[in-house]
């Protein structure tokens, strides 16, 4: 029954409902893939089973969650030393909704600590390996989720995306990664990194699986004041003929040559399939990366302030409160998290008058306006998901890698709160996947999925 | 050299009388067992988000309307950061840049409403947990964490400690009157931090903040203490320092808590988890309508309409239920009579039986009936007092009080004999009276009542007594 790991969600549910496969067989089939791949990949950091006795459309369908999402009674340590041993006493809204649909969460996947990173190397549990090349990273921060989905260990996975943490590993692992419109999925139970950009995302092997999960998760939630309701829409396969697509060629300058060439090939394929692909200039969005790093660090400094060891988390003792907090945070946080907290604190301490913060906020507003304006005349914006292929584990990181920063192409949609979908677009010369990113107007998530389904059907990027 | 004027501003925290906390559905109330009113949000657990509870907004709007403030149609929430064990997220959600309301004033009862303290702003914010400091450790009680507060900030226009006390008394009366808070300083549902500086060269803008003020008396005392301290520094030519100080009730003095933070130290950040709070004009209208007559207006009206003293009117308008009770009784038996009975006898029995005016065994209707029945038969106060006590203890009712009075009436000759005897025994007082000290009449009446007990018509007795004295 190994094909259970490659068929679509709806096909899987049909086989189950028709009695062709038993519920236990479904779980076993994915479990055996887990046993086969996990020792090599290290995709999971906590393994457990948590579902509901009640049935639902996803009854007995196993999925993976991310270590920063709350599952009642299970660890929610965000791959941080500081939170090791902490267990969530409540369900995230996404967990609850999937539980109500009958899905079974089989574990929490690896990630960069608190979502800050793009390789999983900043996990306190060590990195996850790329399914096709153990020397490389699957990307991050939702790297464990992407690797688990790519190898069929689960039917789908939840990730979280602040600056590209769902799309970027999805791209590296050759799976679909949807970052929905900000506010469409509740963040209740998602450990905050940068609240105004954090979003739960979905990783699947097939585009047609996305609307199944999205439909269950989306909608207003009484526990998240920033959610909004969108009428449910049927997602049919879109038509590439007449599709209006735009891209900014200037952005390609930030991509590695091979990526740029592959992207141009993809555009040519789209055109021959009947799509209308236009070039336009998005100058503000091109400058999004620095703006993203600054604003997300500011919010991170605020959101991570609560981790002081007082009520929960690994407390390091001290003679007084200040010493306890200093020692707890010094020992508990990893280097990258500390870097971002310090940067955010410094920017925030400069105050509203601080030119840096004001400039970044104004730029963010311009980026959003610019993208939404561009989307008035187009169905979607297109760009590569990542400027380069999967990085090698242990490669030097940080300031020196600015030009091909993994968030380069994903940050604009994050800042603008727009839906964005990473879709596999074929293989590079080294045999590793590469991916395109579709960005849509607010709440046009379904449009993006329909486009991806059409591309899949037409064999684009195979 | 004259001592320079004081500049005082108050920051008053009013805990709103809601069932739930400000940003979660967890309950809050004073006196619950420690750490029993908690939920994931008020403990700051990972992944939790604030959800603004509308009832708190409603009460905050009511207070803003009662202070005549301009309510913002769009206010925002900010995070105020500082590390402290009572702050589970290490930031407090407050409204810094766009508060719920600005402007307005609180009229004080002194000077018949001509004096008022200007209000700068009013905003919503969440309360912190309680720190219980032990000898070796600090325990935390999160029941209060996240409770809804409004902070009312005055302009720095208060000129002395007494006026600050006046302001707080009036604020307490107002929040109770319009039902937004219990207003109990000893339970922390009304709290006050005071900012004080001297209007003198080198002292302007150097503000000392005094915290830990748990009663109005403490506020007054602490401000007097600080005023003296600052003036001494001024006399001696020393430079003042901006500090946060605490009041120690045991030593009756203030001590340094910390050197004052500057504004940027709180690293304010608009809270990305909370959308702007939009208030429709219709909602503002509803808030205004919910206030009704304000206590100060009611106080003045009682004096005008019912002819009672200012002192009584102030006492009777401390809370709305009592004012309404008074008004009901006063309409039947007149203001002075109603006031004197409510403020002395009724309050005494309510206190004795641990009742409040709203669950009083003697309703306003009862008291009005009792007093008008007593008036008809000119029953002496002691008789009414006894009846009231019996009603409170469930031994009697209002009905039939008139007959009860008549039954106890003493014959005229007995009363006149007693009166004669008392006047003889107090010849000196009679002389006083005849020399114009008419005040002794009450004393003589008192002596007669002591001997005669309940069964005498007070008006009749007074008349006979006057006849004897003047005849």
Short mmCIF file of N, CA and C in Angstrom, two decimals, chain A residues 351-405:
data_model
loop_
_atom_site.label_atom_id
_atom_site.label_comp_id
_atom_site.label_asym_id
_atom_site.label_seq_id
_atom_site.Cartn_x
_atom_site.Cartn_y
_atom_site.Cartn_z
N UNK A 351 12.99 54.53 19.78
CA UNK A 351 11.67 55.14 19.89
C UNK A 351 11.03 55.41 18.55
N UNK A 352 9.81 55.90 18.64
CA UNK A 352 9.06 56.24 17.44
C UNK A 352 9.82 57.30 16.65
N UNK A 353 10.60 58.08 17.40
CA UNK A 353 11.35 59.14 16.73
C UNK A 353 12.53 58.56 15.95
N UNK A 354 12.92 57.34 16.32
CA UNK A 354 14.03 56.71 15.63
C UNK A 354 13.74 56.63 14.14
N UNK A 355 14.62 57.18 13.34
CA UNK A 355 14.37 57.29 11.91
C UNK A 355 14.22 55.92 11.27
N UNK A 356 14.99 54.94 11.79
CA UNK A 356 15.02 53.61 11.18
C UNK A 356 13.63 52.96 11.18
N UNK A 357 12.99 53.00 12.35
CA UNK A 357 11.71 52.33 12.50
C UNK A 357 10.64 52.99 11.63
N UNK A 358 10.60 54.31 11.69
CA UNK A 358 9.62 55.06 10.89
C UNK A 358 9.80 54.78 9.41
N UNK A 359 11.05 54.78 8.97
CA UNK A 359 11.34 54.54 7.55
C UNK A 359 10.85 53.15 7.15
N UNK A 360 11.15 52.18 7.99
CA UNK A 360 10.77 50.80 7.67
C UNK A 360 9.25 50.66 7.60
N UNK A 361 8.55 51.32 8.51
CA UNK A 361 7.08 51.23 8.49
C UNK A 361 6.50 51.88 7.25
N UNK A 362 7.10 53.01 6.86
CA UNK A 362 6.59 53.67 5.65
C UNK A 362 6.87 52.80 4.43
N UNK A 363 8.03 52.19 4.42
CA UNK A 363 8.38 51.34 3.28
C UNK A 363 7.42 50.15 3.21
N UNK A 364 7.10 49.61 4.36
CA UNK A 364 6.18 48.47 4.38
C UNK A 364 4.83 48.86 3.76
N UNK A 365 4.34 50.02 4.12
CA UNK A 365 3.06 50.47 3.57
C UNK A 365 3.18 50.63 2.05
N UNK A 366 4.35 51.13 1.60
CA UNK A 366 4.53 51.31 0.15
C UNK A 366 4.57 49.97 -0.56
N UNK A 367 5.23 48.99 0.06
CA UNK A 367 5.33 47.66 -0.55
C UNK A 367 3.94 47.07 -0.72
N UNK A 368 3.13 47.20 0.31
CA UNK A 368 1.78 46.64 0.23
C UNK A 368 0.98 47.32 -0.88
N UNK A 369 1.07 48.66 -0.91
CA UNK A 369 0.33 49.40 -1.94
C UNK A 369 0.79 49.00 -3.33
N UNK A 370 2.10 48.92 -3.47
CA UNK A 370 2.68 48.61 -4.78
C UNK A 370 2.22 47.24 -5.28
N UNK A 371 2.22 46.25 -4.36
CA UNK A 371 1.83 44.90 -4.77
C UNK A 371 0.34 44.83 -5.08
N UNK A 372 -0.46 45.47 -4.25
CA UNK A 372 -1.91 45.42 -4.48
C UNK A 372 -2.26 46.16 -5.77
N UNK A 373 -1.58 47.29 -6.02
CA UNK A 373 -1.81 48.00 -7.28
C UNK A 373 -1.48 47.10 -8.46
N UNK A 374 -0.34 46.42 -8.37
CA UNK A 374 0.07 45.55 -9.48
C UNK A 374 -0.94 44.43 -9.69
N UNK A 375 -1.54 43.99 -8.61
CA UNK A 375 -2.48 42.86 -8.70
C UNK A 375 -3.85 43.29 -9.21
N UNK A 376 -4.06 44.61 -9.32
CA UNK A 376 -5.36 45.06 -9.87
C UNK A 376 -5.48 44.61 -11.31
N UNK A 377 -4.37 44.64 -12.04
CA UNK A 377 -4.42 44.28 -13.46
C UNK A 377 -3.97 42.85 -13.74
N UNK A 378 -3.63 42.11 -12.70
CA UNK A 378 -3.09 40.76 -12.93
C UNK A 378 -3.70 39.77 -11.94
N UNK A 379 -3.73 38.50 -12.35
CA UNK A 379 -4.25 37.46 -11.46
C UNK A 379 -3.23 37.10 -10.39
N UNK A 380 -1.96 37.21 -10.73
CA UNK A 380 -0.93 36.86 -9.75
C UNK A 380 0.40 37.47 -10.16
N UNK A 381 1.25 37.65 -9.15
CA UNK A 381 2.64 38.04 -9.40
C UNK A 381 3.47 36.77 -9.31
N UNK A 382 4.54 36.75 -10.11
CA UNK A 382 5.35 35.53 -10.17
C UNK A 382 6.82 35.87 -9.92
N UNK A 383 7.50 35.01 -9.21
CA UNK A 383 8.94 35.15 -9.02
C UNK A 383 9.48 33.80 -8.56
N UNK A 384 10.79 33.60 -8.60
CA UNK A 384 11.30 32.37 -8.02
C UNK A 384 11.00 32.41 -6.51
N UNK A 385 10.84 31.23 -5.89
CA UNK A 385 10.60 31.24 -4.45
C UNK A 385 11.88 31.58 -3.70
N UNK A 386 12.98 31.00 -4.17
CA UNK A 386 14.27 31.25 -3.51
C UNK A 386 15.29 31.68 -4.54
N UNK A 387 16.25 32.47 -4.14
CA UNK A 387 17.27 32.92 -5.10
C UNK A 387 18.28 31.82 -5.44
N UNK A 388 18.32 30.76 -4.64
CA UNK A 388 19.30 29.69 -4.86
C UNK A 388 18.71 28.37 -4.41
N UNK A 389 19.41 27.30 -4.73
CA UNK A 389 18.95 25.97 -4.32
C UNK A 389 19.20 25.70 -2.85
N UNK A 390 18.89 24.46 -2.40
CA UNK A 390 19.07 24.12 -0.98
C UNK A 390 20.51 24.35 -0.52
N UNK A 391 20.69 25.04 0.60
CA UNK A 391 22.04 25.35 1.07
C UNK A 391 22.72 24.14 1.69
N UNK A 392 24.05 24.16 1.65
CA UNK A 392 24.80 23.10 2.33
C UNK A 392 24.75 23.33 3.83
N UNK A 393 24.64 22.23 4.56
CA UNK A 393 24.66 22.35 6.02
C UNK A 393 26.06 22.75 6.46
N UNK A 394 26.13 23.73 7.34
CA UNK A 394 27.43 24.19 7.83
C UNK A 394 28.04 25.30 7.00
N UNK A 395 27.35 25.70 5.92
CA UNK A 395 27.88 26.78 5.10
C UNK A 395 27.87 28.07 5.92
N UNK A 396 28.84 28.96 5.67
CA UNK A 396 28.85 30.22 6.44
C UNK A 396 27.58 31.01 6.15
N UNK A 397 27.06 31.62 7.21
CA UNK A 397 25.82 32.37 7.04
C UNK A 397 26.03 33.78 7.54
N UNK A 398 24.94 34.51 7.42
CA UNK A 398 24.96 35.83 8.05
C UNK A 398 25.14 36.94 7.05
N UNK A 399 25.76 38.00 7.51
CA UNK A 399 25.80 39.24 6.75
C UNK A 399 26.40 39.05 5.36
N UNK A 400 27.38 38.15 5.25
CA UNK A 400 28.08 38.02 3.98
C UNK A 400 27.18 37.51 2.86
N UNK A 401 26.08 36.87 3.22
CA UNK A 401 25.26 36.24 2.18
C UNK A 401 24.08 37.09 1.73
N UNK A 402 24.17 38.39 1.98
CA UNK A 402 23.05 39.27 1.70
C UNK A 402 22.44 39.09 0.31
N UNK A 403 23.27 38.95 -0.70
CA UNK A 403 22.73 38.97 -2.08
C UNK A 403 21.77 37.83 -2.33
N UNK A 404 22.06 36.65 -1.83
CA UNK A 404 21.15 35.54 -2.09
C UNK A 404 20.44 35.14 -0.80
N UNK A 405 20.08 36.13 -0.01
CA UNK A 405 19.37 35.82 1.23
C UNK A 405 18.12 35.02 0.91
#
